Short mmCIF file of C-alpha atoms in Angstrom, two decimals:
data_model
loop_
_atom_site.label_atom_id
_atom_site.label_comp_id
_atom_site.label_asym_id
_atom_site.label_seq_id
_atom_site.Cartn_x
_atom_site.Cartn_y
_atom_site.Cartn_z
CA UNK A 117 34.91 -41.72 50.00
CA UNK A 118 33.08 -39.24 48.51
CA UNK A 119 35.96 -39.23 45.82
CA UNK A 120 34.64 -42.86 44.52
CA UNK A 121 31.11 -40.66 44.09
CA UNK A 122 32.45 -38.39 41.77
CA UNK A 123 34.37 -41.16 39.48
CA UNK A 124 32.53 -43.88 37.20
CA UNK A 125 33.98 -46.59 35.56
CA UNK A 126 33.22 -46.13 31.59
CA UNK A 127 31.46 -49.14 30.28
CA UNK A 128 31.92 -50.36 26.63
CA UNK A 129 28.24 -49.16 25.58
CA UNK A 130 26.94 -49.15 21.83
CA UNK A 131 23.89 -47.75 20.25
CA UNK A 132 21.50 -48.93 18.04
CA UNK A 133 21.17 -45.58 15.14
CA UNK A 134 17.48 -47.32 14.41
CA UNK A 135 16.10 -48.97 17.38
CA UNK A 136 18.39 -47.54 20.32
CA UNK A 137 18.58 -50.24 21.71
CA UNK A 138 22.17 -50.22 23.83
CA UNK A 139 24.30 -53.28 23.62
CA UNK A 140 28.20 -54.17 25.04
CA UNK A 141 30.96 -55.33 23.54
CA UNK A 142 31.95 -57.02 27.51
CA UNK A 143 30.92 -60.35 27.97
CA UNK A 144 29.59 -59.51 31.69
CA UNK A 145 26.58 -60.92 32.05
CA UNK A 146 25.72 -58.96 34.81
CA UNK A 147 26.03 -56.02 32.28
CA UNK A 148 24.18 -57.61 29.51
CA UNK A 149 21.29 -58.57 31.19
CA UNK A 150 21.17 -55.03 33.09
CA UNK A 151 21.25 -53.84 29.07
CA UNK A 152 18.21 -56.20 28.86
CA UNK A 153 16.19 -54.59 31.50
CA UNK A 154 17.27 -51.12 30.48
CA UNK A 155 16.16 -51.39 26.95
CA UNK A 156 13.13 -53.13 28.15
CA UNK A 157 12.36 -49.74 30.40
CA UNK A 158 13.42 -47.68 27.87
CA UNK A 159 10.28 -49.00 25.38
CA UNK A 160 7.42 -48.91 28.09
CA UNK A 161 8.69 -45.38 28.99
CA UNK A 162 8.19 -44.49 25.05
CA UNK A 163 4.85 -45.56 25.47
CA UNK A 164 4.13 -43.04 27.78
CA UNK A 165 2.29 -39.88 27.46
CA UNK A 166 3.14 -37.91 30.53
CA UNK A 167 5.20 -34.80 30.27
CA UNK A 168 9.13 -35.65 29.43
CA UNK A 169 7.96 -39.62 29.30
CA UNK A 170 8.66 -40.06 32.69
CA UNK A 171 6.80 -42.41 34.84
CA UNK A 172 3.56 -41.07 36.83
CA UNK A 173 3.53 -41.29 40.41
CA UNK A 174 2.01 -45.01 41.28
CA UNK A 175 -1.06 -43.72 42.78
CA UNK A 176 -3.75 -42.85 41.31
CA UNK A 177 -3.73 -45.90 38.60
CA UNK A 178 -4.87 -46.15 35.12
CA UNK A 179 -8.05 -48.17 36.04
CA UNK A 180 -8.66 -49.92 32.29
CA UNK A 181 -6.13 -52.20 32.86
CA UNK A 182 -7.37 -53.29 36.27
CA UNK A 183 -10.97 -53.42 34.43
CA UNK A 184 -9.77 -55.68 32.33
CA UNK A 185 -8.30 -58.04 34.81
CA UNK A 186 -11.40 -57.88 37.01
CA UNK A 187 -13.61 -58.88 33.12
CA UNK A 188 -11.36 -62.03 32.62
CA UNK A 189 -11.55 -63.10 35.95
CA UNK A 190 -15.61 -62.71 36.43
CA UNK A 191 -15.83 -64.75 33.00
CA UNK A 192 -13.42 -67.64 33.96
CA UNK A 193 -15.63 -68.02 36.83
CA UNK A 194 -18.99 -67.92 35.15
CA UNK A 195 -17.40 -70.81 33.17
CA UNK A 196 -16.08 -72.37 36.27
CA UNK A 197 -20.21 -72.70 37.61
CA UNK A 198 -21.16 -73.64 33.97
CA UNK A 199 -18.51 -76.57 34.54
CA UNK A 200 -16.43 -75.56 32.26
CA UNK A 201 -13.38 -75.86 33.86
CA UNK A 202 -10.25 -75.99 31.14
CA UNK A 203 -12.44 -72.86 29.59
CA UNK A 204 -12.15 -71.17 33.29
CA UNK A 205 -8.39 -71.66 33.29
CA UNK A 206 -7.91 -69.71 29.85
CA UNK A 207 -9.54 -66.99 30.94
CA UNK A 208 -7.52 -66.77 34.22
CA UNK A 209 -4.42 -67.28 32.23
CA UNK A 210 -5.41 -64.55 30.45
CA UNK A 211 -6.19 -62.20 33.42
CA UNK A 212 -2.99 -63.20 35.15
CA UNK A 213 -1.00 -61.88 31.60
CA UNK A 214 -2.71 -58.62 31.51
CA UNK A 215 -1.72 -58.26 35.28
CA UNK A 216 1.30 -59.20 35.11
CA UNK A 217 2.35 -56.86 32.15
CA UNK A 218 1.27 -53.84 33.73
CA UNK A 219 4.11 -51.57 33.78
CA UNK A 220 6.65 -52.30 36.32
CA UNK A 221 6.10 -48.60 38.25
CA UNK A 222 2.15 -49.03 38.92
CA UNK A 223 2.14 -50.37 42.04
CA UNK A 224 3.01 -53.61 43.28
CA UNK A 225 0.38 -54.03 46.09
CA UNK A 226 -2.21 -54.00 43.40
CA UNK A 227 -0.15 -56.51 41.10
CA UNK A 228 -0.26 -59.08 44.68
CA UNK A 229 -4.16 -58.64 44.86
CA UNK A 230 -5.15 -59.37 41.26
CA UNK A 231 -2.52 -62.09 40.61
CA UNK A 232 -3.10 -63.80 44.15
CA UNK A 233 -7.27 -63.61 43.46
CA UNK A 234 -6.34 -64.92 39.75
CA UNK A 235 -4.00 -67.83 40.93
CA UNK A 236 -6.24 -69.51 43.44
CA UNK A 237 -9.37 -69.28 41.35
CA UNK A 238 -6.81 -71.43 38.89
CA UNK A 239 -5.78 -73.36 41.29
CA UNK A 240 -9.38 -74.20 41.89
CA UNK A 241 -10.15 -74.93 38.45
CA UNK A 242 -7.10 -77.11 38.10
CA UNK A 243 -8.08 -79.27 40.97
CA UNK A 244 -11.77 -79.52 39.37
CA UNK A 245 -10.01 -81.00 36.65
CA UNK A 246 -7.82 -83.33 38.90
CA UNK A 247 -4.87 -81.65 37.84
CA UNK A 248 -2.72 -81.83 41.00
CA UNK A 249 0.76 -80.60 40.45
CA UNK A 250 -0.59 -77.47 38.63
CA UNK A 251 -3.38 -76.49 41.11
CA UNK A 252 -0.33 -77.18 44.08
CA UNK A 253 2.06 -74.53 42.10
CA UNK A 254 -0.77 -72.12 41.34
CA UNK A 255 -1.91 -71.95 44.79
CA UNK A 256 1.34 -71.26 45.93
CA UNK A 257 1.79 -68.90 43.32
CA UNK A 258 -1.27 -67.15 44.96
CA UNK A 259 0.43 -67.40 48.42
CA UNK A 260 3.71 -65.98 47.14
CA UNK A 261 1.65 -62.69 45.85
CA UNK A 262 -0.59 -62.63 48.84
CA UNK A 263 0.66 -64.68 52.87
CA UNK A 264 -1.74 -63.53 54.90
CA UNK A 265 -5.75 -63.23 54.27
CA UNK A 266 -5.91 -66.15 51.40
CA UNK A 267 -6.53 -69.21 53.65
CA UNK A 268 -8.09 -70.44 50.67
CA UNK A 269 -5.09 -70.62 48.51
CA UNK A 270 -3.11 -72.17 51.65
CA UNK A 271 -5.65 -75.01 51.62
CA UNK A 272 -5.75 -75.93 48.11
CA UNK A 273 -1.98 -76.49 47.72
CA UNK A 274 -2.25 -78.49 50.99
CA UNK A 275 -4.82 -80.53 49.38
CA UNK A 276 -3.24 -81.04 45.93
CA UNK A 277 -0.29 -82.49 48.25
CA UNK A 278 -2.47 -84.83 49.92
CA UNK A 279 -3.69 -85.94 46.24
CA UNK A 280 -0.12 -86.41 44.94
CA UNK A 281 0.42 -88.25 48.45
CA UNK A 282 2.94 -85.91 49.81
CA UNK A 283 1.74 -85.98 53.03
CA UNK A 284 4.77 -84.53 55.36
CA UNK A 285 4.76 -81.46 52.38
CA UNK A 286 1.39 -81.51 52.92
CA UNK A 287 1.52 -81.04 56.73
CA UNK A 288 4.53 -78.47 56.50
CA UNK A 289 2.66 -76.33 54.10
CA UNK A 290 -0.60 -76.37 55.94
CA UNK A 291 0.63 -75.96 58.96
CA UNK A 292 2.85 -72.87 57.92
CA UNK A 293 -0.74 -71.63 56.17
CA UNK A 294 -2.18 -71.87 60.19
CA UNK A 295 0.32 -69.69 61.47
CA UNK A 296 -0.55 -66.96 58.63
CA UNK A 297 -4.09 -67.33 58.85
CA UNK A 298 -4.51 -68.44 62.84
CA UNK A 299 -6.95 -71.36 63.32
CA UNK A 300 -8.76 -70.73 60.19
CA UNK A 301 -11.34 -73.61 60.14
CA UNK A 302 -11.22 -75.17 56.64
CA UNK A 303 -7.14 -75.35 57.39
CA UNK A 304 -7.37 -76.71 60.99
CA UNK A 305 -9.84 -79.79 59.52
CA UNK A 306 -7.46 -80.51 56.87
CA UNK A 307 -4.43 -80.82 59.19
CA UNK A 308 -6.48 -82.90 61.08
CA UNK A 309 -7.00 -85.10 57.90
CA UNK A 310 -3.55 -85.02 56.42
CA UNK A 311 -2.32 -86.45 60.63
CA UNK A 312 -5.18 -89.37 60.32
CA UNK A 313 -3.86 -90.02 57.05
CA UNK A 314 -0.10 -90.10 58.21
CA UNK A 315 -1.12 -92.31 61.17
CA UNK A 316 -2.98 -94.66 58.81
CA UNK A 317 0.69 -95.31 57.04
CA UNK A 318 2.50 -95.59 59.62
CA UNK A 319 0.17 -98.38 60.90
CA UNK A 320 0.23 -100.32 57.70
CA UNK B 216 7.67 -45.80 51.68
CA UNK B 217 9.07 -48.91 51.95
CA UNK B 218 7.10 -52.47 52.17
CA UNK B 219 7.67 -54.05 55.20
CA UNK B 220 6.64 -57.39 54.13
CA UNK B 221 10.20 -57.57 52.18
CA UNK B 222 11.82 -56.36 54.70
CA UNK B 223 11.09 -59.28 57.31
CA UNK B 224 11.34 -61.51 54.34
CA UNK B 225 14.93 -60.05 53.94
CA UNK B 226 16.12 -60.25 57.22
CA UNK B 227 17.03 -63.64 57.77
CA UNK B 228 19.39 -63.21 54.63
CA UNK B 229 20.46 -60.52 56.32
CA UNK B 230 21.88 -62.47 58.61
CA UNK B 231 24.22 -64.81 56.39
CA UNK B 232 25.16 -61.70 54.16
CA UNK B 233 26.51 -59.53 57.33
CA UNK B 234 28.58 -63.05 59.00
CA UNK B 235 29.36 -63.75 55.10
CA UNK B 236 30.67 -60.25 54.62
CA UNK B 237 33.51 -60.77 57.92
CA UNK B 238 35.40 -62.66 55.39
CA UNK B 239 36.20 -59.35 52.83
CA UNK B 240 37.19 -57.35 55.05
CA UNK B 241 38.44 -54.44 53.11
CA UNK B 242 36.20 -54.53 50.12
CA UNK B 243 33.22 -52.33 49.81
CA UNK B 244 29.98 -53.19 51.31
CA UNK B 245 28.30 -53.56 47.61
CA UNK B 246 30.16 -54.53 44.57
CA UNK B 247 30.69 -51.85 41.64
CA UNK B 248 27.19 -49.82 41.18
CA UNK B 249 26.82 -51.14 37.39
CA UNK B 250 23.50 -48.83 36.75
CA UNK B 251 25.35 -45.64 37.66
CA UNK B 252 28.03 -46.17 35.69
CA UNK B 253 25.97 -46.94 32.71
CA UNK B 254 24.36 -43.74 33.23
CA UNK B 255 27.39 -41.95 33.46
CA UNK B 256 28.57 -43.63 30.55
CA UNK B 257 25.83 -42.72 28.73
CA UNK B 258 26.34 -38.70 29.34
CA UNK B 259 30.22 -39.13 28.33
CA UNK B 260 29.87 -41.48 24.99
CA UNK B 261 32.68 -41.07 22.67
CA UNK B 262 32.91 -41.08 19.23
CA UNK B 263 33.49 -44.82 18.25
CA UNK B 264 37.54 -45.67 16.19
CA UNK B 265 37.07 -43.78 12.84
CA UNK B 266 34.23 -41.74 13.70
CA UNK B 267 34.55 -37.84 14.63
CA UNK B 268 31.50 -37.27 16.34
CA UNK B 269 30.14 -39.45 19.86
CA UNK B 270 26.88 -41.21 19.21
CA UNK B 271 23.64 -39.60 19.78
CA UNK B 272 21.98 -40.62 23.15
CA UNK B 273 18.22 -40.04 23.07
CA UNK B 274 16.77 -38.41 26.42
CA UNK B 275 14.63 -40.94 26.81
CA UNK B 276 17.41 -43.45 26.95
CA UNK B 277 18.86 -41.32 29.71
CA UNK B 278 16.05 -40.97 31.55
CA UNK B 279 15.63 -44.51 31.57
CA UNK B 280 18.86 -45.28 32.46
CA UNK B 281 18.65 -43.09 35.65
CA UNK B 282 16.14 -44.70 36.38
CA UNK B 283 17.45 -47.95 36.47
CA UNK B 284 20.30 -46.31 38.93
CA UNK B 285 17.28 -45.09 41.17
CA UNK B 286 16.20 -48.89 40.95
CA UNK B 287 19.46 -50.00 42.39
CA UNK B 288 19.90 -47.52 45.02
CA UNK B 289 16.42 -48.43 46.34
CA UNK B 290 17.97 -52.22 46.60
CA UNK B 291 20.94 -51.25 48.22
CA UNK B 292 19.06 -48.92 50.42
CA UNK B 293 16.62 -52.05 51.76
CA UNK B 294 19.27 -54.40 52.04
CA UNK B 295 20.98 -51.39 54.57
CA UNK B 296 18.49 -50.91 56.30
CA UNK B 297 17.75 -54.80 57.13
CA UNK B 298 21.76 -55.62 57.42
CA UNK B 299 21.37 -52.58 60.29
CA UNK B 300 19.27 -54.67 62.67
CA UNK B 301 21.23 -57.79 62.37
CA UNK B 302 24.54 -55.89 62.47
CA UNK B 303 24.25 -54.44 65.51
CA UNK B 304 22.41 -57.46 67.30
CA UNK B 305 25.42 -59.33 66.23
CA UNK B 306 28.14 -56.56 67.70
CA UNK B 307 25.71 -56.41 70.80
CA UNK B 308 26.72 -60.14 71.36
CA UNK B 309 30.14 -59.71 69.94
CA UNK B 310 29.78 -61.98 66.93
CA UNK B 311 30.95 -59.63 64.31
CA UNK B 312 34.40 -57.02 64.75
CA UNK B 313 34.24 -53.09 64.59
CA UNK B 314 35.92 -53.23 61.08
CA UNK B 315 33.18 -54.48 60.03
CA UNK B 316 30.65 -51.95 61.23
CA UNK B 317 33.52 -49.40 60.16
CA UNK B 318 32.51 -50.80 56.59
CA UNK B 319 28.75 -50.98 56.80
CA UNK B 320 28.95 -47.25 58.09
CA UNK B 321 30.71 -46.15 55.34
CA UNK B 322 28.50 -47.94 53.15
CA UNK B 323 25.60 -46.47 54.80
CA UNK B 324 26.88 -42.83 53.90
CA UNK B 325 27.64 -43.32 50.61
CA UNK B 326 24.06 -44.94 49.57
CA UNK B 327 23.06 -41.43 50.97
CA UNK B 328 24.89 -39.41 48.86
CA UNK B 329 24.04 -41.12 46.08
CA UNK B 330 20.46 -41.13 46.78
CA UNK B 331 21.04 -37.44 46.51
CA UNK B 332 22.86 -37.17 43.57
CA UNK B 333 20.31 -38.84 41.72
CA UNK B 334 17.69 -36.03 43.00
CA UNK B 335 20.42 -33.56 41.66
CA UNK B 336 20.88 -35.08 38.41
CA UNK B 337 17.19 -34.76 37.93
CA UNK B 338 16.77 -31.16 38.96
CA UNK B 339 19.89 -30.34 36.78
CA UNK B 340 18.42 -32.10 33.86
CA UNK B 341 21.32 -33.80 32.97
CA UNK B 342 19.49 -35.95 31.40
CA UNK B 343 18.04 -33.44 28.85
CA UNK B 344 20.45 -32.90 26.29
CA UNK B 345 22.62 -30.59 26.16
CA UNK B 346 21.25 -28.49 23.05
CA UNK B 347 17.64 -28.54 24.16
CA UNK B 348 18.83 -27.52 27.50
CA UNK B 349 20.30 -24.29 25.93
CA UNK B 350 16.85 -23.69 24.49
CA UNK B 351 14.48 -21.67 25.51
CA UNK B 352 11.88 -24.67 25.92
CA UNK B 353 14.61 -26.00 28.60
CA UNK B 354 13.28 -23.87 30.95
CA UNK B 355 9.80 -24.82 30.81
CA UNK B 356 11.18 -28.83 30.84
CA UNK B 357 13.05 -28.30 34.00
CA UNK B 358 9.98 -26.72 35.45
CA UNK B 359 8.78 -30.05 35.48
CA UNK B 360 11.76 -32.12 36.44
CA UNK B 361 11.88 -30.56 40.48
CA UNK B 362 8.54 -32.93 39.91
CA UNK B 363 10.11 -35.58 38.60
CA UNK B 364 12.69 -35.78 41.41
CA UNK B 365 9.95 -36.48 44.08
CA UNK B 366 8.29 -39.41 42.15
CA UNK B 367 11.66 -41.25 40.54
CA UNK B 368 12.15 -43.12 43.77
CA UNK B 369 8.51 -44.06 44.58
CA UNK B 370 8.69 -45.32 40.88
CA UNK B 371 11.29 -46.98 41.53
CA UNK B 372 10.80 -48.16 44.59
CA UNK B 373 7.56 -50.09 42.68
CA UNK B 374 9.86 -51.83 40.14
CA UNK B 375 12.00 -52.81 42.64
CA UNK B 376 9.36 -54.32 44.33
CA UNK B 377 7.48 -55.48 41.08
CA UNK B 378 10.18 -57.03 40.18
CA UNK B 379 10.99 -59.36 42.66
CA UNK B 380 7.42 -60.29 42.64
CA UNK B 381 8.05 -61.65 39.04
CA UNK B 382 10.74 -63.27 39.63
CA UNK B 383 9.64 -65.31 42.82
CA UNK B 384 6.36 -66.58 40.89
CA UNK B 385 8.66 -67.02 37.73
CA UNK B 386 10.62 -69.83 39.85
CA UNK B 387 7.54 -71.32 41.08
CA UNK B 388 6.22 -71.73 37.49
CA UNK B 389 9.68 -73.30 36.70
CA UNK B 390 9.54 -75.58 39.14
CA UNK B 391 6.07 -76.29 38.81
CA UNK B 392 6.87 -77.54 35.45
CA UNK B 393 9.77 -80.47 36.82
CA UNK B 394 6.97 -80.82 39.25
CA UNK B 395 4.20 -82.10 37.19
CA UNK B 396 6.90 -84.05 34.94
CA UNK B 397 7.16 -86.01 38.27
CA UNK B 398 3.24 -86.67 39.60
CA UNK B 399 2.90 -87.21 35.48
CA UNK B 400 5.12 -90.54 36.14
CA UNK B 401 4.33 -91.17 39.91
CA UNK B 402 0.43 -91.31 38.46
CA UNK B 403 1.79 -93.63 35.75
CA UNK B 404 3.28 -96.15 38.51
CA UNK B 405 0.21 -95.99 40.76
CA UNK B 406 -1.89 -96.53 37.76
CA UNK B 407 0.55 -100.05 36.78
CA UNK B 408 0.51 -100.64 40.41
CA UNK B 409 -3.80 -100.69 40.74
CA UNK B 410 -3.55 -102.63 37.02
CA UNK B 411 -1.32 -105.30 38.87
CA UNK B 412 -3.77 -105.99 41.70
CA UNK B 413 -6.60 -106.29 39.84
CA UNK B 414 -5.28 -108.57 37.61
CA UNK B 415 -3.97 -110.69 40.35
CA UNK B 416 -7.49 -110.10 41.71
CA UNK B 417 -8.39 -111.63 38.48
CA UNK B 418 -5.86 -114.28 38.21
CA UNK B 419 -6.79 -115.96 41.52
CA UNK B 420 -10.11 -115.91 40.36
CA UNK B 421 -9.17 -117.63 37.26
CA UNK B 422 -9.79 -114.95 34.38
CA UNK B 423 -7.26 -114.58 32.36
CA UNK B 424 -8.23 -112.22 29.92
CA UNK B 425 -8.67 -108.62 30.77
CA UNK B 426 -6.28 -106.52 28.74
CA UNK B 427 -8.87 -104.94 26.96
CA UNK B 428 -10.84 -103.73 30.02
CA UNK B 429 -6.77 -102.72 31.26
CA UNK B 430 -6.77 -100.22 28.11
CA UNK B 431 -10.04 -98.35 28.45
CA UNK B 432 -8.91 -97.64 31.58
CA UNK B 433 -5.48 -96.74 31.28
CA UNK B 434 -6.39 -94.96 28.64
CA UNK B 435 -9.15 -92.92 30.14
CA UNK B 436 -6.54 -90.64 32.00
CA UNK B 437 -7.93 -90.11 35.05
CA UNK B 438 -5.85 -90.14 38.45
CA UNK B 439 -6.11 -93.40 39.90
CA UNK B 440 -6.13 -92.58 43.76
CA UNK B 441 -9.00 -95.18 44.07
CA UNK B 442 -8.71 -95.47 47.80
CA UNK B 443 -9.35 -92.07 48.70
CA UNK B 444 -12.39 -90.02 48.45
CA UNK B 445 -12.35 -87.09 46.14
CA UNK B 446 -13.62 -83.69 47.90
CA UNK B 447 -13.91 -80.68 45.52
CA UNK B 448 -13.79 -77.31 47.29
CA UNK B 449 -16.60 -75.07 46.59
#
């Protein structure tokens, strides 16, 4: 076994003279899109400035970028309490591309915590504006970056559900969000709801 | 080093990929390792038909590419790791054969030693090229590449992780977007629906005319969920 460590399989690889960027004259897929990510790596590492270009350690982090983040997010709310609510979800928008282009190495735990905080304050905003279907996928955007300690984001898709009138989503998701979060209040009364509301149906 | 939230995330799918993998039983554990082989490739270019001399691979391609590798070995390495708990619950109850564990050991030893080549490739400096490694300057560079081989798997350990994250919220944008095609046209129906029982409202009452008032409001966009109470969420 150690044999198959010490052979390769040579790969039909071209350079670029000008960009070097590498591309394949194989129509794998898997190997073109691994070309994809490589040359994508290869042009954030050229924008480094560390000894050799390689990567620095994740911790400690650059903090402009997360300055940044935290600016776009403390002026989408200050237009969220002006009422400004399509205004509040540019600037989140905004926030949630800076944090999501931060370079892939930086780490990921930090990525969750900005993206979750930016996601459910968009979620909010959407549902200020009665937009239902994009609050729902926002807040469970938030919930994908962040399970456990964002009951909020848990009860805002579960509302947006009960908007749209997907009730048995509704009391799934919620109910999945109790078990995270334990008997977080705001979630326990709107399980409560969404069962009223499925009893009500089944009556009529 | 590792997160542990992907690792009980992964474990289910562990799961289904150890009782899927009974089925091959004498194929590898993990298919060809594409990223080391492109970095291989990479160190052993040759010259392309009518040219005399290999093209010229930048360092910094290398470097990336080896890093990519590390990327993949930290993938394999979770997906090990998880596959080890399910694998021997399920030879504990019988479920899977000893061939199969025969496999995932061997597996399991070979992600090792390539966790370590990688370490030697960048203490070697392999991936500085081979006339700046002659240099003087080398020696100073591969003062700082002994560095370089404690931090290339907690960076890549991060993209690994990073990138998951992307993709994940990547599908739940995609979906969102079929999603609000739908409440788009469900709102539409409720909307006709509530325009219908008005203007039988209407109609019983004798008015006939309406369709005016009917276009403000259709018009006016709003969700028409008139029978329940809107609570925003401060």
């Amino acid at each position: 076994m150690s044999s198959e460590l010490e052979t390769f399989t040579m790969l039909p690889l071209q350079i670029d003279p000008q960009t070097k960027a590498l591309s394949t004259t194989s129509g794998s897929r898997a190997l073109q899109a691994e070309l994809a990510s490589l040359n994508a790596l290869h042009r954030s590492l050229l924008a480094l400035e560390t000894p050799n270009q390689v990567p620095p350690p994740p911790l400690p982090v650059n903090p402009k970028r997360s300055a940044n983040v935290s600016k776009l997010r403390d002026s989408g709310n200050t237009e969220y309490r002006k009422g400004k609510h399509a205004e509040a979800v540019k600037f989140y928008t905004l926030g949630l591309q800076m944090a999501l282009t931060r370079p892939l190495w930086e780490p990921q735990q930090l990525v969750r915590e900005e993206v979750a905080a930016l996601y459910a304050n968009r979620a909010q905003a959407h549902m200020a504006l009665q937009s239902w279907a994009e609050g729902a996928a926002d807040a469970e955007a938030s919930v994908e970056a962040k399970r456990v300690g964002n009951s909020k984001a848990w009860w805002r898709r579960g509302k947006c559900l009960v908007e749209m009138g997907r009730l048995i989503e509704a009391k799934e998701w919620v109910s999945k969000g109790l078990e995270m979060e334990g008997d977080e209040g705001e979630l326990v009364a709107l399980l409560k709801d969404i069962n009223a509301k499925l009893e009500e149906k089944s009556n009529s | 080093m590792f997160d542990i939230d992907w690792m009980s995330l992964a474990l289910p799918f562990a799961y289904i990929g150890v009782l899927g993998a009974q089925n091959a039983n004498l194929e590898p554990w993990f298919p060809p390792h594409l990223q080391r082989n492109i970095y291989l490739t990479l160190l052993h270019m040759e010259p392309e038909p009518g040219q005399e001399k290999a093209p010229k691979v930048p360092d910094s391609v290398i470097r990336a590419a080896l890093l990519r590798r590390a990327v993949e070995d930290i993938r394999r390495i979770i997906q090990i790791r998880t596959s080890k708990q399910a694998l021997n619950s399920l030879l504990q109850r019988g479920s899977v054969g000893e061939d199969l564990n025969q496999r995932f050991l061997r597996a399991e030893k070979e992600i090792e030693e390539e966790l370590r080549d990688v370490v030697t490739e960048v203490k070697t400096g392999r991936w500085i090229s081979f006339p700046k490694r002659i240099h003087a300057n080398f020696i100073q560079a591969n003062a700082l590449s002994p560095g370089w081989g404690q931090t290339i798997f907690q960076s890549a350990n991060e993209i690994a992780a990073n990138t998951l994250l992307r993709t994940r919220l990547e599908e739940i944008e995609s979906r969102a977007e079929a999603d609000k095609e739908w409440w788009e046209k469900r709102r539409e129906t409720i909307q006709k629906d509530f325009m219908r029982e008005l203007e039988e409202d209407s109609s019983t009452k004798g008015s006939v005319k309406g369709s005016d008032d009917d276009a403000v409001l259709v018009d006016s966009g709003s969700p028409t969920t008139p029978s329940k109470k809107k609570k925003g969420k401060k």
